[in-house]
Short mmCIF file of C-alpha atoms and ligand atoms in Angstrom, two decimals:
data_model
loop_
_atom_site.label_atom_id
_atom_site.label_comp_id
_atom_site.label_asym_id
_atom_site.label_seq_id
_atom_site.Cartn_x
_atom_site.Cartn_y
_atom_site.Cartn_z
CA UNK I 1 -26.01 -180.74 43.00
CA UNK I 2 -23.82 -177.94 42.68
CA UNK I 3 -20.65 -177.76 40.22
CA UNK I 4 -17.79 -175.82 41.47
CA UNK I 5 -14.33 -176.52 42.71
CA UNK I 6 -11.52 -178.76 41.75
CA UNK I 7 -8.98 -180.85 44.06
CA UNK I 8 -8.32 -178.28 46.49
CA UNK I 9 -12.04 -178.71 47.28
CA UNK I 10 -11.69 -181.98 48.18
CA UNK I 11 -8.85 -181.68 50.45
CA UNK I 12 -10.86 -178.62 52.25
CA UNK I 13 -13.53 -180.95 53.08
CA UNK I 14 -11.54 -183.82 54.45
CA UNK I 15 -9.04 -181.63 56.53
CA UNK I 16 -12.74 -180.51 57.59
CA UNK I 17 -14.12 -184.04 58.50
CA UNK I 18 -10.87 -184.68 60.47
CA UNK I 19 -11.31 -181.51 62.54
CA UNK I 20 -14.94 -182.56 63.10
CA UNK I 21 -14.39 -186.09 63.86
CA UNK I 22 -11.89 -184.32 66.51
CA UNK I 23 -12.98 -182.21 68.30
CA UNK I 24 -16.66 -183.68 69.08
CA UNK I 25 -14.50 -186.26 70.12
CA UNK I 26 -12.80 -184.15 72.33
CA UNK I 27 -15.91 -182.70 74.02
CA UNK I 28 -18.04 -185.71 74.34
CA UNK I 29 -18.14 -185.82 77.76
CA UNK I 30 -18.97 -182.00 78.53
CA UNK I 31 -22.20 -180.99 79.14
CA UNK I 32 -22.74 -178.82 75.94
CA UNK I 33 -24.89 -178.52 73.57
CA UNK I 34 -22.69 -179.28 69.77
CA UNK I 35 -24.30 -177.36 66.51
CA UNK I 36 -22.29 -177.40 63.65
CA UNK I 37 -23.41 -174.25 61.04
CA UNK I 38 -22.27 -174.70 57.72
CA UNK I 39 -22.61 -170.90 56.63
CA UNK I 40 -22.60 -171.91 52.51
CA UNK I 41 -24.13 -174.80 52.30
CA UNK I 42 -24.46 -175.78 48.75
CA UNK I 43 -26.67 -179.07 48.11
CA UNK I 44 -25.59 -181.67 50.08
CA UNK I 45 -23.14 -182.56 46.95
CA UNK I 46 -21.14 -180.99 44.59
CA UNK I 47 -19.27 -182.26 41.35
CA UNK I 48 -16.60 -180.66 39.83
CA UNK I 49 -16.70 -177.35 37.43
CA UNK I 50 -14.73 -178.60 34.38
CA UNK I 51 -12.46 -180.98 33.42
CA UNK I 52 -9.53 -177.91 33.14
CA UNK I 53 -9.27 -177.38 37.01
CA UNK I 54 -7.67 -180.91 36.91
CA UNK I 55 -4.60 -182.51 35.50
CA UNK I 56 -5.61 -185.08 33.08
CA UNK I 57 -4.19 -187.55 35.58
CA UNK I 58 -5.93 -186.27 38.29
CA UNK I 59 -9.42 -185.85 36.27
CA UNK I 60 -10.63 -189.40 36.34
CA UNK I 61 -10.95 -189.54 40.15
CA UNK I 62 -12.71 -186.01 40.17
CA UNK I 63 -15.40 -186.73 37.90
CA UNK I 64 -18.16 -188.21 40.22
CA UNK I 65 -20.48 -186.89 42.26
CA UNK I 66 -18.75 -185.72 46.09
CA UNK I 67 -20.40 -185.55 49.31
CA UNK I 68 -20.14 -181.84 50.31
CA UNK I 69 -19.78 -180.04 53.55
CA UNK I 70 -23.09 -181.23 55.21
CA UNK I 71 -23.06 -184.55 54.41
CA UNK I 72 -20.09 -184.84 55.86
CA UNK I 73 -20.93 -183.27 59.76
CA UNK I 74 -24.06 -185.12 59.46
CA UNK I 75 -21.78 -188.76 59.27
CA UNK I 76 -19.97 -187.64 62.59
CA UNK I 77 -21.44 -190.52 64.62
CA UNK I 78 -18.89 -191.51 67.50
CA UNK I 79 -20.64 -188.33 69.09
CA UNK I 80 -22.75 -186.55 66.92
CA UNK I 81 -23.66 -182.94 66.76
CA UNK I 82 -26.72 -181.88 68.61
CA UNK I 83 -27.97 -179.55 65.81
CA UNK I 84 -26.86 -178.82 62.18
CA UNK I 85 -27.85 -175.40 60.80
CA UNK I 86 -27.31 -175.10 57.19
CA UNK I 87 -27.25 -172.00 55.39
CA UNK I 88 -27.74 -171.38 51.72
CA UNK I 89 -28.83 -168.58 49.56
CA UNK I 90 -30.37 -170.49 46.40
CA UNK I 91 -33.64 -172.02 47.15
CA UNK I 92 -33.07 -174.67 45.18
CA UNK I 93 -29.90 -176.04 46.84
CA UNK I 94 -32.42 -175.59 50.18
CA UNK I 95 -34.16 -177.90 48.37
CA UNK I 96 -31.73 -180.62 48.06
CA UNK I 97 -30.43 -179.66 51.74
CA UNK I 98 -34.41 -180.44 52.51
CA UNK I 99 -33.93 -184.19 51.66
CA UNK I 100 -31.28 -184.78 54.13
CA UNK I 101 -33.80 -184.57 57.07
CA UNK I 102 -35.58 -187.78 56.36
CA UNK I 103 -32.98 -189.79 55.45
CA UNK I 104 -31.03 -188.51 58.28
CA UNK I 105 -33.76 -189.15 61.27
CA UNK I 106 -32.55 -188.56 65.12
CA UNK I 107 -30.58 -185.46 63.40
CA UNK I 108 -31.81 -182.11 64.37
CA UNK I 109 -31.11 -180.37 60.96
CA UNK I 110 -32.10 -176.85 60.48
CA UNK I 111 -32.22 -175.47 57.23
CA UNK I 112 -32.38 -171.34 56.52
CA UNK I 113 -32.49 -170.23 52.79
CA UNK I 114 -30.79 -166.48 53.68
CA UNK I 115 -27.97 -164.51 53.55
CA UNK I 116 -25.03 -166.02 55.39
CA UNK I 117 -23.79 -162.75 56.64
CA UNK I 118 -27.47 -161.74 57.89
CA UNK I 119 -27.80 -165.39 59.61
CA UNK I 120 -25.11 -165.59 61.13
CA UNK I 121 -25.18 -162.47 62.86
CA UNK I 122 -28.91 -163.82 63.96
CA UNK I 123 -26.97 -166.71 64.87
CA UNK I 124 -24.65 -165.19 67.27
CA UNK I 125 -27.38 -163.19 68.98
CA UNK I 126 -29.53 -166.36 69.95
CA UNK I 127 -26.89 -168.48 70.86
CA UNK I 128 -27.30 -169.72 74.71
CA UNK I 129 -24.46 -170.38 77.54
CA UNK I 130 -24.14 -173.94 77.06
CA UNK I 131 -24.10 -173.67 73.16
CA UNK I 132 -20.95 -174.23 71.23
CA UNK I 133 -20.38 -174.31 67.86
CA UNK I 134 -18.39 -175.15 64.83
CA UNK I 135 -18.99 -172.45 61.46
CA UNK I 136 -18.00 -173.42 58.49
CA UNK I 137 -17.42 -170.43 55.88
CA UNK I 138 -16.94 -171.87 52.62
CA UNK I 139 -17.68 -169.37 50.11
CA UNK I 140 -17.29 -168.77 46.42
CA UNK I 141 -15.38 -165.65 46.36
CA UNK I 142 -15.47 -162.96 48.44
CA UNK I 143 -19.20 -162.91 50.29
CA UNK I 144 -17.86 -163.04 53.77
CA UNK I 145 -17.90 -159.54 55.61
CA UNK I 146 -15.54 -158.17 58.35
CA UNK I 147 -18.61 -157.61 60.31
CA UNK I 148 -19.21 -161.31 60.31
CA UNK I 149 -15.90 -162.90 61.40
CA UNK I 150 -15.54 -160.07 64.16
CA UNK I 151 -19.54 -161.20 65.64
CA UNK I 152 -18.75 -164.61 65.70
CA UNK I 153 -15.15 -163.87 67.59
CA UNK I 154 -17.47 -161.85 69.72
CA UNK I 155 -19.06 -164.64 70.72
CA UNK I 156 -16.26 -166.63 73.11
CA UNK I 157 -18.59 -169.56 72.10
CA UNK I 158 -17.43 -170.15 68.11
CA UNK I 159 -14.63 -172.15 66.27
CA UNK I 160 -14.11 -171.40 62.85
CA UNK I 161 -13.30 -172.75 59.69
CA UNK I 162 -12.58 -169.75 57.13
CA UNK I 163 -11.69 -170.11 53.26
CA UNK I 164 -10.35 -167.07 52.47
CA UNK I 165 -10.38 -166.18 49.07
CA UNK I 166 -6.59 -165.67 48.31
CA UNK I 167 -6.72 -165.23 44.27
CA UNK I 168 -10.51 -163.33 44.21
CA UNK I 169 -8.96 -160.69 46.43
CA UNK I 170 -5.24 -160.79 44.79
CA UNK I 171 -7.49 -160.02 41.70
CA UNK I 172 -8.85 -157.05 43.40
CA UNK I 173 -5.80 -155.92 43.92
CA UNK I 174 -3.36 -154.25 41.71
CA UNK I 175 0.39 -154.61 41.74
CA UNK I 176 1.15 -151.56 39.96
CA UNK I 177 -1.40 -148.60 41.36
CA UNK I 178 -4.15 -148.81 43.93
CA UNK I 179 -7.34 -150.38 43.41
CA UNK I 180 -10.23 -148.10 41.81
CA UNK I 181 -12.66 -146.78 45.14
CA UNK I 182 -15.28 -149.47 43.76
CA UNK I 183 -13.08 -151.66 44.55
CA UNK I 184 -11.64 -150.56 47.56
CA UNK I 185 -15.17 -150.05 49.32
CA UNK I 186 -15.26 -153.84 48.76
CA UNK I 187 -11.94 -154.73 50.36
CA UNK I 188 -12.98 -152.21 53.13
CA UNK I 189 -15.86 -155.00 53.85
CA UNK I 190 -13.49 -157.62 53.55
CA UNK I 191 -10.53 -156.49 56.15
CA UNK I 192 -12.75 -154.20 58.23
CA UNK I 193 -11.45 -151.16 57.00
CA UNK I 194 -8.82 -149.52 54.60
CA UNK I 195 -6.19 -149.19 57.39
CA UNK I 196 -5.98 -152.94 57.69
CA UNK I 197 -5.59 -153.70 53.38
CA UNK I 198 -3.99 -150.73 51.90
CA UNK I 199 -0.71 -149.65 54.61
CA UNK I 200 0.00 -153.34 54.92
CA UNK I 201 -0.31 -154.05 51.35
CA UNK I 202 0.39 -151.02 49.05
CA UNK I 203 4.17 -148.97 49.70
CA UNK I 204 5.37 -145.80 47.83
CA UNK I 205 6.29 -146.14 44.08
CA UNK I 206 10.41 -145.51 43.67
CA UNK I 207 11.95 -142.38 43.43
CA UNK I 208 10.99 -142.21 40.02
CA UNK I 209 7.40 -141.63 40.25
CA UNK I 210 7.75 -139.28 43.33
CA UNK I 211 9.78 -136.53 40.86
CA UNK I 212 6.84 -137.17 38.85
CA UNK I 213 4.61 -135.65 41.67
CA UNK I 214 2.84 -138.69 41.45
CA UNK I 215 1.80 -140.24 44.68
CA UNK I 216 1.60 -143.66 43.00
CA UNK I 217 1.57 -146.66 45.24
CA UNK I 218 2.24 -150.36 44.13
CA UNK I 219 2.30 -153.90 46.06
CA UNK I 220 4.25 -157.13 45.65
CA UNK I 221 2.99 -159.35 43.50
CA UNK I 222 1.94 -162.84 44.71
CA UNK I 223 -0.41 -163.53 47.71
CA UNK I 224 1.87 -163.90 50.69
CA UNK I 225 1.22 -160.54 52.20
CA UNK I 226 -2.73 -160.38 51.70
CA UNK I 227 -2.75 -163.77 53.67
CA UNK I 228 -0.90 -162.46 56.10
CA UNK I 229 -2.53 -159.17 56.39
CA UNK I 230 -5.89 -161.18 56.96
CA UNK I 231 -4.06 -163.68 59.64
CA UNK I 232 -3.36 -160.22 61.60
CA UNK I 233 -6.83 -159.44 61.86
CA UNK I 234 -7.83 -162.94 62.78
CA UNK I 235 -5.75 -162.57 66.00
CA UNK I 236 -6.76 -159.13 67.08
CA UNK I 237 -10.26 -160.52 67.28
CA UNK I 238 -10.53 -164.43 67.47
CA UNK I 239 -8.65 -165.92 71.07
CA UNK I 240 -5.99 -168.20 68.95
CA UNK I 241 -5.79 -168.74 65.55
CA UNK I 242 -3.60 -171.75 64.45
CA UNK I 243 -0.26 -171.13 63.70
CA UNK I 244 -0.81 -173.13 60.01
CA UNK I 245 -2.97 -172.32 57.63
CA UNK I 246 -3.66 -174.82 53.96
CA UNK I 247 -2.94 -173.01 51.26
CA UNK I 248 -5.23 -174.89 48.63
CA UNK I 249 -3.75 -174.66 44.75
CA UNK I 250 -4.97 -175.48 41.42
CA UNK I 251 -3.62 -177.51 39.06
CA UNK I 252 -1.38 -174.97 38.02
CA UNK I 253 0.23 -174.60 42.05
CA UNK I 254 -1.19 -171.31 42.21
CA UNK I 255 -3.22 -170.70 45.06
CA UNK I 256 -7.20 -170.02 45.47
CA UNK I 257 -7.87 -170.31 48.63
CA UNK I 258 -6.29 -169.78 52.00
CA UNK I 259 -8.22 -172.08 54.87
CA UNK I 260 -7.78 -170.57 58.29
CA UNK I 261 -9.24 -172.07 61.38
CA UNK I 262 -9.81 -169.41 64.69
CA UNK I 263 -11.30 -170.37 68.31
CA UNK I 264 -13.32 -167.57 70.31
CA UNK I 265 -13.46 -169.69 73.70
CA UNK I 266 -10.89 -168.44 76.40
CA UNK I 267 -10.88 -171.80 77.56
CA UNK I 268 -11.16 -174.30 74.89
CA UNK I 269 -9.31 -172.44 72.25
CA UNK I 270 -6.05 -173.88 73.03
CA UNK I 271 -7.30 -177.78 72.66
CA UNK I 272 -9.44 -176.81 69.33
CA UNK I 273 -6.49 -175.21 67.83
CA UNK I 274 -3.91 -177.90 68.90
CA UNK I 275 -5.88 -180.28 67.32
CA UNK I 276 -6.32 -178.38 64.08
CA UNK I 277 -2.98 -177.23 63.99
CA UNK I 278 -2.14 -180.99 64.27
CA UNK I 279 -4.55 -181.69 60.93
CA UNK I 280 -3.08 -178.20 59.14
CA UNK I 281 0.27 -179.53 59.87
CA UNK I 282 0.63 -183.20 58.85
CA UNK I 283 -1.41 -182.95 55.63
C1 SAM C 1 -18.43 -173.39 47.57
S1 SAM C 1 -20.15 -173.62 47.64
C2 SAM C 1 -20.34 -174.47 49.17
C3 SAM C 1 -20.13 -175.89 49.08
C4 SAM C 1 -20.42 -176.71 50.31
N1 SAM C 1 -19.79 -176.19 51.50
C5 SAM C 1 -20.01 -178.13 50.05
O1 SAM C 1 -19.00 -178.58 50.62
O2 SAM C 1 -20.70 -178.77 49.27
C6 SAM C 1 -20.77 -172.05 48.09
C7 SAM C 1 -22.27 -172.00 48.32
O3 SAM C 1 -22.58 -170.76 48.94
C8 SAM C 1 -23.81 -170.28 48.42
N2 SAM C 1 -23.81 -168.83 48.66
C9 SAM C 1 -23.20 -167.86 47.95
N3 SAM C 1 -23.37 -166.66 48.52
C10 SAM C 1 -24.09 -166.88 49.65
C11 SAM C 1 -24.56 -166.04 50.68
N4 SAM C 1 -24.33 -164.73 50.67
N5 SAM C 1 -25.24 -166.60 51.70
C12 SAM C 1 -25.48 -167.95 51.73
N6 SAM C 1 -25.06 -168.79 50.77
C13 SAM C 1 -24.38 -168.27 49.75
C14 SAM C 1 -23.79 -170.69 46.97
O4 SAM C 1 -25.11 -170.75 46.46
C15 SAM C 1 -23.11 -172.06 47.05
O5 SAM C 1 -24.05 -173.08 47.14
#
């Protein structure tokens, strides 16, 4: 069991099941083979991190235990996936994954205790003509690399699910100078390179600072231009990416997480993004 999270968690996971419910739906009658890949796993389920992510209101109905992310692909039953690759880091939460297989039997579940990055990538490479899959990215913080997203764009054969860590990398970020280079090598990893973070983000201080013979820089405060900055990359590399994106908020409305959903098939991107553009939308 894994404790993280609060209520935007929750609504991640069912605009998730919708999508997944969906689109296997959708395909049920084509001749693929369906894996869904949930790149950060966790245990199976999750409970929440502390009672002051919630509003005491809102607390009561947080407190049990939550199916997570794999649990919830492996219920898809109309037409269920075909494989189920779960990635997690911590051996432990392997562990836990490791129980699902017998009490799910007929599912093909395959469980890797790696580096999401490093599997995926493995992932990508192995993946055969009639393969087409669903990834799930639902990290922490900030563990997904550039090089990741672009490989499984790459593909033509991936739709995506990305939570994109709005506040971790607003954090990283500050409004009134640049970030230290520590920093920016880190955001470099993020965006795919400085071009794509620092122009769009960071402008010239006022006049002030430039009689100063300062070449200070400084960015808007809030998150609406990082998310935006990361949407741009999306679509150079991804087919479509839909139009609406979830911003999920703590208790306090501000937000943590951006989810973004991008198709890499030239021509199935258009019915996997209607359909979760139709979820994103009427949530
Ligand atoms: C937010 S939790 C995932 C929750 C899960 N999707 C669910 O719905 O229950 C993030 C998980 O990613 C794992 N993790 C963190 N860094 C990782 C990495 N580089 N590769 C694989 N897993 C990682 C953590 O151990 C944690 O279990």
């Amino acid at each position: 069991m894994v404790r993280f999270g609060g209520p935007w968690t929750r609504e991640k996971l069912e605009i998730l099941r919708s999508y997944l419910d969906d689109y296997t739906t959708a395909l049920k009658y084509l001749d693929f083979k369906l894996i869904y890949v949930d790149a950060f796993a966790g245990a199976g389920t999750w409970r929440p991190e502390s009672p002051t992510s919630y509003s005491t209101a809102e607390y009561g109905e947080f407190r049990e235990l939550h199916e997570g992310s794999p649990l919830i692909a492996l219920e898809i039953d109309d037409k269920p996936f075909d494989e189920f690759v779960f990635i997690e880091k911590e051996p432990e939460r392997c562990h836990s994954l490791a129980e699902l297989i017998p009490k799910n039997p007929g599912r093909n579940i395959n469980i890797r205790n790696e580096d999401a990055n490093l599997a995926l990538s493995l992932f990508c490479e192995n993946m055969g003509n009639f393969d087409r899959a669903v990834v799930f990215l639902d990290p922490f913080a900030t563990e997904v690399s550039w090089y990741t997203i672009d490989k499984l764009a790459r593909t033509g054969k991936i739709d995506c699910w990305i939570l994109f860590p709005l506040s971790a990398i607003a954090r990283m970020m500050p409004t009134s100078h640049e970030p230290s280079e520590q920093l920016a090598l880190q955001l470099d990893r993020i965006f795919g390179g400085r071009e794509y973070w620092d122009e769009p983000v960071y402008h010239n201080r006022d006049q002030l600072s430039l009689f100063k013979n300062t070449l200070e820089k400084e960015r808007k405060p809030g998150s609406e231009l990082i998310a935006d900055c990361y949407r741009n990359r999306l679509e150079e590399v991804f087919v479509e990416v839909a139009p609406t994106s979830r911003k999920l908020l703590n208790s306090k409305n501000s937000p943590m997480f951006e989810l973004f959903f991008a198709a890499s098939n030239r021509k199935g991107a258009s019915v996997a993004v209607r359909i979760a553009n139709h979820i994103l939308s009427n949530w």
